[in-house]
XYZ file of C-alpha atoms in Angstrom:
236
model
C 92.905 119.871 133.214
C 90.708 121.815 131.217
C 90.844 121.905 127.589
C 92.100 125.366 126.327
C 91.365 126.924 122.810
C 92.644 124.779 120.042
C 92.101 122.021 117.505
C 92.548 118.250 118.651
C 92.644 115.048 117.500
C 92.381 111.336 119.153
C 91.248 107.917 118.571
C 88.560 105.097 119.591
C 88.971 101.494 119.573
C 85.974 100.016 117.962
C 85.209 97.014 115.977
C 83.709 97.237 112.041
C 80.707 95.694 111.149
C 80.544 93.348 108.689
C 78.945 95.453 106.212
C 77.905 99.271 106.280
C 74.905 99.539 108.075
C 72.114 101.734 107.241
C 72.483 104.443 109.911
C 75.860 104.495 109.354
C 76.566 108.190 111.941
C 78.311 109.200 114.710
C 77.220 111.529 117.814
C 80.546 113.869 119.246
C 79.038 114.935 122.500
C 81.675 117.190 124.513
C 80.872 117.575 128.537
C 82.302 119.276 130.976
C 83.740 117.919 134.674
C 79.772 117.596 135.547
C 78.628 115.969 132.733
C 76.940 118.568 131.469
C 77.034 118.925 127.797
C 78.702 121.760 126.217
C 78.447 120.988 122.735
C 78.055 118.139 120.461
C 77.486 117.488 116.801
C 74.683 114.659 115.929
C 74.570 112.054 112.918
C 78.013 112.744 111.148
C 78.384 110.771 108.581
C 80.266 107.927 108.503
C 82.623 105.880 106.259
C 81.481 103.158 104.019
C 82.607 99.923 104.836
C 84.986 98.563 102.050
C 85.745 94.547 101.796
C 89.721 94.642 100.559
C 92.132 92.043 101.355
C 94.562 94.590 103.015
C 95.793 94.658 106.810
C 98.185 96.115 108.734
C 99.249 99.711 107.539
C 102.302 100.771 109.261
C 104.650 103.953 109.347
C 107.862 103.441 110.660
C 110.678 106.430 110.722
C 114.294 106.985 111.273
C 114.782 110.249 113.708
C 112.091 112.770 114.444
C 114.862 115.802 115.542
C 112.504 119.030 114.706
C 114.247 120.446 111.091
C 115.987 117.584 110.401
C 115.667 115.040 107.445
C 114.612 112.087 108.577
C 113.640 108.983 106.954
C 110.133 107.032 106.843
C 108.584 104.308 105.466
C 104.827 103.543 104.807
C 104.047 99.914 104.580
C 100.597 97.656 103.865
C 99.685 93.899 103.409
C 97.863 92.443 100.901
C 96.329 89.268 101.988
C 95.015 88.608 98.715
C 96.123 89.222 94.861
C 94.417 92.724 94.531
C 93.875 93.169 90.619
C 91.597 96.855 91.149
C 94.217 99.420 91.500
C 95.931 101.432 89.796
C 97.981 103.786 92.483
C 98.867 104.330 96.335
C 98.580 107.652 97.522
C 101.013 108.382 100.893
C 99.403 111.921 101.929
C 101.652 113.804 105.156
C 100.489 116.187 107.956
C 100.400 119.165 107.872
C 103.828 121.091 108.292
C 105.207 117.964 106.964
C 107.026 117.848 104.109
C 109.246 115.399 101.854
C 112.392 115.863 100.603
C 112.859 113.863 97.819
C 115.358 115.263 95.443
C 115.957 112.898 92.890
C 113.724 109.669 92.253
C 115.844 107.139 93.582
C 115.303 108.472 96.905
C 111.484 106.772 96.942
C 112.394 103.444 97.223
C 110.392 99.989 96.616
C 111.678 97.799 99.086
C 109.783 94.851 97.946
C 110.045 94.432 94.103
C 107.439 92.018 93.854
C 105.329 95.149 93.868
C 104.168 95.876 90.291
C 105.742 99.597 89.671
C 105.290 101.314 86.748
C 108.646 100.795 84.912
C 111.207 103.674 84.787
C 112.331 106.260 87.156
C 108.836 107.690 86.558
C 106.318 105.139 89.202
C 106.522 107.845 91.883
C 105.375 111.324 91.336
C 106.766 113.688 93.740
C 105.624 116.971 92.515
C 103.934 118.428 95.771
C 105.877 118.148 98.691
C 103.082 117.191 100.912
C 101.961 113.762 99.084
C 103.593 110.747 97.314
C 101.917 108.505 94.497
C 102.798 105.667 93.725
C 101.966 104.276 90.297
C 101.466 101.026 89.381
C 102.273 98.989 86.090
C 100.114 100.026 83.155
C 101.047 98.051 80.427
C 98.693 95.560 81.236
C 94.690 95.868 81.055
C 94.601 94.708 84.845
C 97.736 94.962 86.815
C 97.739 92.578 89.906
C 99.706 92.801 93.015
C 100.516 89.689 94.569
C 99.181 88.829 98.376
C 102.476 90.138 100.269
C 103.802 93.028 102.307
C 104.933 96.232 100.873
C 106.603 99.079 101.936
C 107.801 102.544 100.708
C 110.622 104.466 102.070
C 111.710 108.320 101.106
C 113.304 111.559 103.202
C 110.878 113.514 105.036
C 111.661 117.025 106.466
C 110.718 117.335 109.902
C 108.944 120.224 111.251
C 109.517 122.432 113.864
C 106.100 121.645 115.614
C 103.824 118.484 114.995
C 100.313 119.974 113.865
C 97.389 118.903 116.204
C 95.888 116.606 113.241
C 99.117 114.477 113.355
C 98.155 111.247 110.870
C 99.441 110.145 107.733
C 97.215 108.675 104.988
C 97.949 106.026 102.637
C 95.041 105.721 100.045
C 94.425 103.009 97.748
C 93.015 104.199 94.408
C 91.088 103.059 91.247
C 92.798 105.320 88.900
C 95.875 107.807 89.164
C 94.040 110.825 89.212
C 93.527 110.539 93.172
C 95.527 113.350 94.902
C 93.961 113.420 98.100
C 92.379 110.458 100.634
C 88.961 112.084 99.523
C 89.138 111.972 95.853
C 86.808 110.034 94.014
C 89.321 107.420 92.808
C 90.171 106.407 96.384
C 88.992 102.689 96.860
C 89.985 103.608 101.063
C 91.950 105.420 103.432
C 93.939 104.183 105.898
C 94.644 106.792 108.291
C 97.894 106.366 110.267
C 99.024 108.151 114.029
C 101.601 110.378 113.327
C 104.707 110.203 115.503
C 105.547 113.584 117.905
C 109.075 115.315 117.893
C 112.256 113.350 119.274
C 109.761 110.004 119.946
C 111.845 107.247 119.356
C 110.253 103.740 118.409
C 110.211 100.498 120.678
C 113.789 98.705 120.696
C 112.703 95.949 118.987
C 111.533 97.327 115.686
C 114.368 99.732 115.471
C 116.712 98.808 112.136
C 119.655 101.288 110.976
C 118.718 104.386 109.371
C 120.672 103.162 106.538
C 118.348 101.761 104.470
C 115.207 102.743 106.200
C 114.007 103.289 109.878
C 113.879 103.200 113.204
C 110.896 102.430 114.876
C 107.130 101.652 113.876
C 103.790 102.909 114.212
C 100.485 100.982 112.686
C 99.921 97.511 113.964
C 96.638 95.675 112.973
C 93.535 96.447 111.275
C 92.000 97.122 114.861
C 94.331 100.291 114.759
C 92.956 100.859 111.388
C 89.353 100.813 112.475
C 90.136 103.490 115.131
C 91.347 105.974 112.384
C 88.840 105.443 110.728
C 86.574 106.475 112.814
C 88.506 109.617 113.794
C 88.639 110.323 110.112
C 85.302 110.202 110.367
C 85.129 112.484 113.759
C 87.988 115.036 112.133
C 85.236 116.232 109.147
C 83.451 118.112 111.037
C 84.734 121.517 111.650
C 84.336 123.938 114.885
């Protein structure tokens, strides 16, 4: 079928060098049934490569009925004791909102996690992002090699927006409020799940404390969103 006026997003599998290299672009080349190109965009710039000892970024949720609250959590792995950050940034789609009323409904389900202590360790301010602050009162705040995971309400929209992915960001300082401030260490950008799509069987928990169903997977995954990250800056 062809492609009608619109925005759209989409994903390549591809594997990361080990190290940035020094042409570091991408070609979008769009053809039609012939192969004949319609348009393309040459040498977009891509991502740096960042070494972190962090895998598996996940976003799991409980219902995805269009209006309804639904629950989701966004999870990482540290392979490693990580002692350079200071925040996690959880940014949503567009039309996506949370609906976190009071500040117990952000949960840390793994309290090895360093927190900042309080009720104050996740700001909630603007309804389209989440940060997550770590513990302060110490020069360097480490969080132990482990898996993490955050879960709060999320409004669901009415429609998904064609850029469906979530972002959780990893940042040097808490001043980051977007995936491209300049505090963010790296983005992991996450597939975003459609209305009434229900998870595989075997990941689904109650919606009790948390969710039903899972989307992430390995750092493979990763790699592709990273690349359409990459793909999604330029503009038509």
């Amino acid at each position: 079928e062809p492609l009608i006026r619109g925005t759209y997003s989409f994903g390549a599998t591809v594997d990361l060098p080990e190290e940035t290299p020094q042409v570091n672009t991408f070609n979008l080349i769009i053809q039609d049934s012939y192969k004949n190109v319609v348009d393309a965009a040459f040498a977009i710039q891509g991502e740096d490569i960042v070494e972190l000892p962090v895998e598996l970024p996940t976003l799991r949720w409980s219902r995805a009925d269009p209006g309804v609250r639904t629950n989701v959590s966004v999870g990482i792995t540290f392979t490693e004791d990580v002692t350079s950050l200071k925040a996690l940034l959880v940014t949503l789609p567009e039309l996506f909102e949370h609906d976190v009323e009071k500040p117990i409904e952000v949960v840390n389900v793994n309290p090895r996690f360093p927190i900042s202590p309080g009720l104050d360790w996740a700001d909630t301010q603007e309804v389209d992002r989440i940060r997550i602050f770590l513990d302060d009162s110490e020069d360097v705040p480490t969080i132990p090699a482990g898996t993490y995971s955050f879960n709060f309400p999320v409004m669901m929209p009415t429609a998904v927006p064609a850029k469906n992915f979530w972002f959780l960001s990893l940042c040097s300082d808490r001043s980051c409020v977007q995936p491209s401030s300049p505090h963010v260490v790296v983005s992991f950008p996450i597939a975003g799940f459609n209305l009434f799509e229900v998870a595989p069987e075997a990941l689904r928990v109650s919606a009790s404390g948390a969710v039903l169903g899972a989307r992430g997977g390995g750092f493979d995954l990763v790699c592709t969103l990273l690349a359409l990250l990459t793909l999604l800056k330029l503009s038509f």
